Short mmCIF file of C-alpha atoms and ligand atoms in Angstrom, two decimals:
data_model
loop_
_atom_site.label_atom_id
_atom_site.label_comp_id
_atom_site.label_asym_id
_atom_site.label_seq_id
_atom_site.Cartn_x
_atom_site.Cartn_y
_atom_site.Cartn_z
CA UNK A 1 19.79 52.94 88.50
CA UNK A 2 23.21 51.81 87.27
CA UNK A 3 26.34 52.79 89.22
CA UNK A 4 28.16 55.69 87.52
CA UNK A 5 31.25 53.52 86.95
CA UNK A 6 29.48 50.84 84.90
CA UNK A 7 30.05 52.78 81.69
CA UNK A 8 33.82 52.40 82.17
CA UNK A 9 33.61 48.64 82.65
CA UNK A 10 33.14 45.59 80.45
CA UNK A 11 29.93 44.32 81.99
CA UNK A 12 30.46 40.82 80.60
CA UNK A 13 33.62 40.59 82.75
CA UNK A 14 31.76 41.32 86.00
CA UNK A 15 31.87 40.38 88.81
CA UNK A 16 35.63 40.77 89.12
CA UNK A 17 37.71 37.78 90.29
CA UNK A 18 38.85 39.68 93.39
CA UNK A 19 38.27 38.17 96.84
CA UNK A 20 35.61 39.82 99.03
CA UNK A 21 37.13 42.79 100.86
CA UNK A 22 40.14 43.13 98.52
CA UNK A 23 41.43 46.70 98.21
CA UNK A 24 41.54 46.46 94.41
CA UNK A 25 37.85 47.44 94.21
CA UNK A 26 38.52 50.60 96.24
CA UNK A 27 41.21 51.70 93.81
CA UNK A 28 39.02 50.84 90.82
CA UNK A 29 36.24 53.01 92.20
CA UNK A 30 38.61 55.89 93.04
CA UNK A 31 40.06 55.75 89.54
CA UNK A 32 36.65 55.97 87.88
CA UNK A 33 35.58 58.78 90.22
CA UNK A 34 38.71 60.71 89.23
CA UNK A 35 38.07 60.15 85.53
CA UNK A 36 34.42 61.18 85.92
CA UNK A 37 35.31 64.36 87.81
CA UNK A 38 37.87 65.25 85.12
CA UNK A 39 34.97 65.23 82.64
CA UNK A 40 35.72 62.04 80.70
CA UNK A 41 32.63 60.07 79.73
CA UNK A 42 34.57 57.08 78.36
CA UNK A 43 38.15 55.79 78.32
CA UNK A 44 38.97 56.27 74.64
CA UNK A 45 41.82 58.71 75.43
CA UNK A 46 43.49 56.08 77.62
CA UNK A 47 45.62 52.97 77.19
CA UNK A 48 46.15 50.71 80.19
CA UNK A 49 49.15 48.51 80.60
CA UNK A 50 49.68 45.89 83.26
CA UNK A 51 51.98 43.03 84.17
CA UNK A 52 50.91 39.94 86.13
CA UNK A 53 49.17 39.68 89.50
CA UNK A 54 45.79 40.44 91.07
CA UNK A 55 46.30 44.23 90.78
CA UNK A 56 47.24 43.82 87.13
CA UNK A 57 43.72 42.49 86.59
CA UNK A 58 42.18 45.82 87.58
CA UNK A 59 42.38 47.38 84.10
CA UNK A 60 42.65 44.28 81.98
CA UNK A 61 40.14 42.87 81.14
CA UNK A 62 37.73 44.94 83.22
CA UNK A 63 38.10 48.46 81.80
CA UNK A 64 36.17 49.33 78.65
CA UNK A 65 39.38 50.60 77.07
CA UNK A 66 42.40 49.60 75.08
CA UNK A 67 44.54 47.58 77.45
CA UNK A 68 47.45 45.21 77.32
CA UNK A 69 48.52 42.54 79.76
CA UNK A 70 52.29 42.15 79.44
CA UNK A 71 54.81 39.81 81.08
CA UNK A 72 55.33 39.93 84.84
CA UNK A 73 57.21 43.15 85.67
CA UNK A 74 57.35 44.40 82.10
CA UNK A 75 54.39 46.76 81.88
CA UNK A 76 56.57 49.89 81.93
CA UNK A 77 58.74 49.05 78.89
CA UNK A 78 55.57 48.31 76.91
CA UNK A 79 53.89 51.50 78.18
CA UNK A 80 57.04 53.45 77.26
CA UNK A 81 56.78 52.19 73.69
CA UNK A 82 53.10 53.12 73.50
CA UNK A 83 53.77 56.63 74.84
CA UNK A 84 56.63 57.18 72.38
CA UNK A 85 54.43 56.19 69.42
CA UNK A 86 51.14 57.75 70.65
CA UNK A 87 52.13 60.65 72.88
CA UNK A 88 48.62 62.16 72.80
CA UNK A 89 47.22 59.16 74.74
CA UNK A 90 47.04 58.90 78.54
CA UNK A 91 49.11 55.79 79.22
CA UNK A 92 48.35 54.31 82.62
CA UNK A 93 50.15 51.40 84.27
CA UNK A 94 48.36 49.64 87.14
CA UNK A 95 50.09 46.81 88.95
CA UNK A 96 51.11 45.23 92.20
CA UNK A 97 54.17 45.72 94.37
CA UNK A 98 55.64 42.35 93.37
CA UNK A 99 55.22 43.30 89.73
CA UNK A 100 56.41 46.92 89.85
CA UNK A 101 58.71 47.01 92.89
CA UNK A 102 60.02 43.43 92.73
CA UNK A 103 60.66 41.96 89.31
CA UNK A 104 60.05 45.28 87.50
CA UNK A 105 61.73 47.80 89.80
CA UNK A 106 64.48 48.93 87.44
CA UNK A 107 61.93 49.90 84.78
CA UNK A 108 60.07 52.03 87.30
CA UNK A 109 63.22 53.90 88.33
CA UNK A 110 64.24 54.56 84.74
CA UNK A 111 60.77 55.79 83.75
CA UNK A 112 60.96 58.31 86.60
CA UNK A 113 64.50 59.31 85.61
CA UNK A 114 63.48 59.79 81.97
CA UNK A 115 60.32 61.62 82.98
CA UNK A 116 58.23 59.89 80.37
CA UNK A 117 54.53 60.78 80.58
CA UNK A 118 53.13 57.65 82.18
CA UNK A 119 50.87 57.45 85.20
CA UNK A 120 51.87 54.47 87.33
CA UNK A 121 49.55 53.31 90.10
CA UNK A 122 51.12 50.69 92.34
CA UNK A 123 48.85 48.65 94.59
CA UNK A 124 51.10 47.90 97.52
CA UNK A 125 49.39 45.04 99.36
CA UNK A 126 52.78 44.12 100.84
CA UNK A 127 52.67 40.56 99.43
CA UNK A 128 52.58 38.42 96.29
CA UNK A 129 48.80 38.05 96.43
CA UNK A 130 47.95 36.05 93.33
CA UNK A 131 50.48 33.29 93.93
CA UNK A 132 49.49 32.59 97.53
CA UNK A 133 51.20 35.08 99.81
CA UNK A 134 54.97 34.84 99.36
CA UNK A 135 57.11 37.54 100.96
CA UNK A 136 57.57 40.64 98.75
CA UNK A 137 60.20 43.41 98.83
CA UNK A 138 57.46 45.56 100.39
CA UNK A 139 56.54 43.18 103.23
CA UNK A 140 57.15 44.82 106.63
CA UNK A 141 59.73 43.32 108.95
CA UNK A 142 58.39 40.63 111.27
CA UNK A 143 55.29 39.79 109.21
CA UNK A 144 54.48 36.11 108.77
CA UNK A 145 54.00 35.04 105.17
CA UNK A 146 53.87 31.64 103.50
CA UNK A 147 57.63 31.86 102.79
CA UNK A 148 58.56 33.53 106.10
CA UNK A 149 56.54 31.45 108.56
CA UNK A 150 58.55 32.77 111.52
CA UNK A 151 58.36 36.40 110.35
CA UNK A 152 60.12 38.46 107.68
CA UNK A 153 63.74 39.27 108.57
CA UNK A 154 64.17 41.96 105.90
CA UNK A 155 63.20 45.65 105.80
CA UNK A 156 60.77 46.76 103.09
CA UNK A 157 61.71 48.97 100.16
CA UNK A 158 60.24 52.49 100.04
CA UNK A 159 59.44 52.97 96.36
CA UNK A 160 57.95 56.46 96.73
CA UNK A 161 61.17 57.88 98.17
CA UNK A 162 63.30 56.08 95.57
CA UNK A 163 61.25 57.62 92.77
CA UNK A 164 61.57 61.12 94.26
CA UNK A 165 65.34 60.66 94.17
CA UNK A 166 65.14 59.30 90.61
CA UNK A 167 63.51 62.56 89.48
CA UNK A 168 59.77 61.82 89.26
CA UNK A 169 57.90 65.15 89.15
CA UNK A 170 54.83 63.74 90.94
CA UNK A 171 54.85 61.12 93.68
CA UNK A 172 52.04 60.48 96.15
CA UNK A 173 51.28 57.68 98.59
CA UNK A 174 47.95 56.85 100.22
CA UNK A 175 46.16 53.84 101.62
CA UNK A 176 42.75 52.42 100.76
CA UNK A 177 41.52 54.23 103.89
CA UNK A 178 42.42 57.62 102.29
CA UNK A 179 40.07 57.27 99.33
CA UNK A 180 39.29 60.95 98.72
CA UNK A 181 42.98 61.93 98.77
CA UNK A 182 43.73 58.96 96.52
CA UNK A 183 41.07 60.08 94.03
CA UNK A 184 42.41 63.67 94.10
CA UNK A 185 45.96 62.46 93.46
CA UNK A 186 44.78 60.36 90.50
CA UNK A 187 43.10 63.48 89.07
CA UNK A 188 46.28 65.50 89.53
CA UNK A 189 48.45 62.77 88.01
CA UNK A 190 46.22 62.41 84.96
CA UNK A 191 46.37 66.17 84.34
CA UNK A 192 50.16 66.34 84.61
CA UNK A 193 52.35 65.78 81.57
CA UNK A 194 55.39 64.07 83.08
CA UNK A 195 55.91 60.78 84.92
CA UNK A 196 53.48 60.44 87.80
CA UNK A 197 53.44 57.76 90.48
CA UNK A 198 50.76 56.97 93.00
CA UNK A 199 51.16 54.22 95.54
CA UNK A 200 48.17 52.84 97.36
CA UNK A 201 48.82 50.67 100.38
CA UNK A 202 46.00 48.18 100.15
CA UNK A 203 44.50 45.21 101.94
CA UNK A 204 44.87 41.66 100.68
CA UNK A 205 42.79 39.85 103.29
CA UNK A 206 43.38 36.44 101.68
CA UNK A 207 47.13 36.16 101.16
CA UNK A 208 48.43 38.82 103.59
CA UNK A 209 45.78 39.47 106.24
CA UNK A 210 45.25 35.87 107.34
CA UNK A 211 48.95 35.11 107.89
CA UNK A 212 49.65 38.52 109.39
CA UNK A 213 46.94 38.04 112.01
CA UNK A 214 44.12 40.31 110.79
CA UNK A 215 40.63 38.86 111.32
CA UNK A 216 38.95 40.71 108.44
CA UNK A 217 39.49 43.45 105.83
CA UNK A 218 38.04 46.22 108.00
CA UNK A 219 40.66 45.47 110.69
CA UNK A 220 43.29 46.15 108.04
CA UNK A 221 41.68 49.47 107.07
CA UNK A 222 41.60 50.45 110.75
CA UNK A 223 45.28 49.54 110.97
CA UNK A 224 46.06 51.73 107.94
CA UNK A 225 44.21 54.63 109.57
CA UNK A 226 45.94 54.26 112.91
CA UNK A 227 49.41 53.67 111.48
CA UNK A 228 49.57 56.47 108.91
CA UNK A 229 51.33 59.76 109.37
CA UNK A 230 51.49 62.70 106.97
CA UNK A 231 54.57 63.38 104.86
CA UNK A 232 54.90 66.87 106.41
CA UNK A 233 55.00 65.43 109.94
CA UNK A 234 57.34 62.59 108.98
CA UNK A 235 59.88 65.00 107.47
CA UNK A 236 60.30 66.66 110.87
CA UNK A 237 60.87 63.36 112.65
CA UNK A 238 63.82 60.98 112.86
CA UNK A 239 64.82 58.38 110.25
CA UNK A 240 63.03 55.57 112.08
CA UNK A 241 59.57 57.00 111.47
CA UNK A 242 59.72 55.85 107.82
CA UNK A 243 60.04 52.26 109.00
CA UNK A 244 57.41 52.49 111.72
CA UNK A 245 54.58 54.31 109.91
CA UNK A 246 52.92 54.52 106.52
CA UNK A 247 53.89 58.00 105.36
CA UNK A 248 50.99 59.37 103.32
CA UNK A 249 50.74 62.49 101.19
CA UNK A 250 52.30 64.14 98.18
CA UNK A 251 56.04 63.51 98.31
CA UNK A 252 56.79 65.77 95.35
CA UNK A 253 54.87 67.90 92.85
CA UNK A 254 57.19 69.85 90.56
CA UNK A 255 57.55 70.73 86.89
CA UNK A 256 59.99 68.90 84.62
CA UNK A 257 59.81 68.78 80.83
CA UNK A 258 58.27 65.52 79.66
CA UNK A 259 60.47 63.23 77.52
CA UNK A 260 58.28 62.59 74.46
CA UNK A 261 57.62 66.32 74.14
CA UNK A 262 61.36 66.99 74.27
CA UNK A 263 61.99 64.32 71.63
CA UNK A 264 59.41 65.88 69.30
CA UNK A 265 60.84 69.36 69.80
CA UNK A 266 64.44 68.12 69.60
CA UNK A 267 64.89 69.95 72.87
CA UNK A 268 68.42 69.51 74.17
CA UNK A 269 67.96 71.84 77.14
CA UNK A 270 69.72 70.23 80.10
CA UNK A 271 68.36 72.64 82.71
CA UNK A 272 64.76 71.40 83.24
C1 TPP B 1 58.48 35.71 85.17
C2 TPP B 1 57.43 35.30 86.15
N1 TPP B 1 57.80 34.97 87.40
C3 TPP B 1 56.85 34.63 88.32
C4 TPP B 1 55.54 34.61 87.97
C5 TPP B 1 54.51 34.18 89.00
N2 TPP B 1 53.76 35.30 89.51
C6 TPP B 1 52.55 35.64 89.01
S1 TPP B 1 51.84 36.91 89.81
C7 TPP B 1 53.16 37.01 90.88
C8 TPP B 1 53.22 37.99 92.01
C9 TPP B 1 52.26 39.11 91.90
O1 TPP B 1 52.37 39.90 93.03
P1 TPP B 1 52.00 41.43 92.99
O2 TPP B 1 52.60 42.08 91.81
O3 TPP B 1 52.33 42.01 94.31
O4 TPP B 1 50.43 41.43 92.71
P2 TPP B 1 49.20 40.99 93.60
O5 TPP B 1 48.80 39.64 93.11
O6 TPP B 1 49.63 40.99 95.04
O7 TPP B 1 48.19 42.05 93.31
C10 TPP B 1 54.14 36.07 90.57
C11 TPP B 1 55.40 35.90 91.33
C12 TPP B 1 55.18 34.95 86.64
N3 TPP B 1 53.90 34.99 86.25
N4 TPP B 1 56.14 35.30 85.76
S1 SF4 B 2 44.52 37.31 96.74
FE1 SF4 B 2 44.61 39.27 97.81
S2 SF4 B 2 45.11 40.81 96.22
FE2 SF4 B 2 44.38 38.93 95.19
S3 SF4 B 2 42.19 39.29 94.89
FE3 SF4 B 2 42.43 38.12 96.80
S4 SF4 B 2 42.48 39.70 98.40
FE4 SF4 B 2 42.88 40.72 96.44
#
């Protein structure tokens, strides 16, 4: 019997180019499970947009859907254009942390501020995976990478908290260990009208794990499990906890009027 997800995939593109044990497959599976549980039987209501990197390869060319591979870091401007012209479509951006939080960070912040109806899923593997493991703005302090052989001196950026401040109505963060919660957040995000952001802290055993001292992908999953703390607990603790732990959960889930709807209705209400 074929796996339920095969109908969402271009079979001629399988197997994927991902390394064994890469977290990208976990996200792919969670995404299809979410879509299936929402009652979709194909992806014709969706358009996928991605930049450059291993994570960007998740939708394009693997999903049996309309998809576009853009320049590195520029998926959001292209997705914004698609949403403005075709507001009835579910426009989903999937990309890596280098792509979305490095070279493309300003686009991400402005999409949240505008509250345009995109769903952005950022695979945070804490490294530039595709290009061989250079330090990223998300790499934890002290971690050895190919460009920080003695350990990273910088602190990582916390994109989820930045996007809450920017006005995103839905922000959630999970790891590849928290697959059920990840799938449920994807379902919620796809049902919501405004800008939605889901971050998944993921394992890159090849470009991150080896240099950082993990023996195999399952060691990384165990590390995610043991080093995560819920958002509710973190809020009651001191500032340092955000640096020491992976804070998982829904950071925000509120209502704000979506931009393309406001444009269509010529809605100049400044309150919501
Ligand atoms: C303008 C530009 N600069 C640099 C690159 C080289 N490049 C390709 S992928 C990548 C990093 C991707 O890292 P990330 O987004 O974290 O994705 P991952 O491969 O880790 O999934 C870089 C720097 C490029 N393609 N274009
Ligand atoms: S280099 Fe890392 S992110 Fe890229 S496919 Fe391999 S394990 Fe996955």
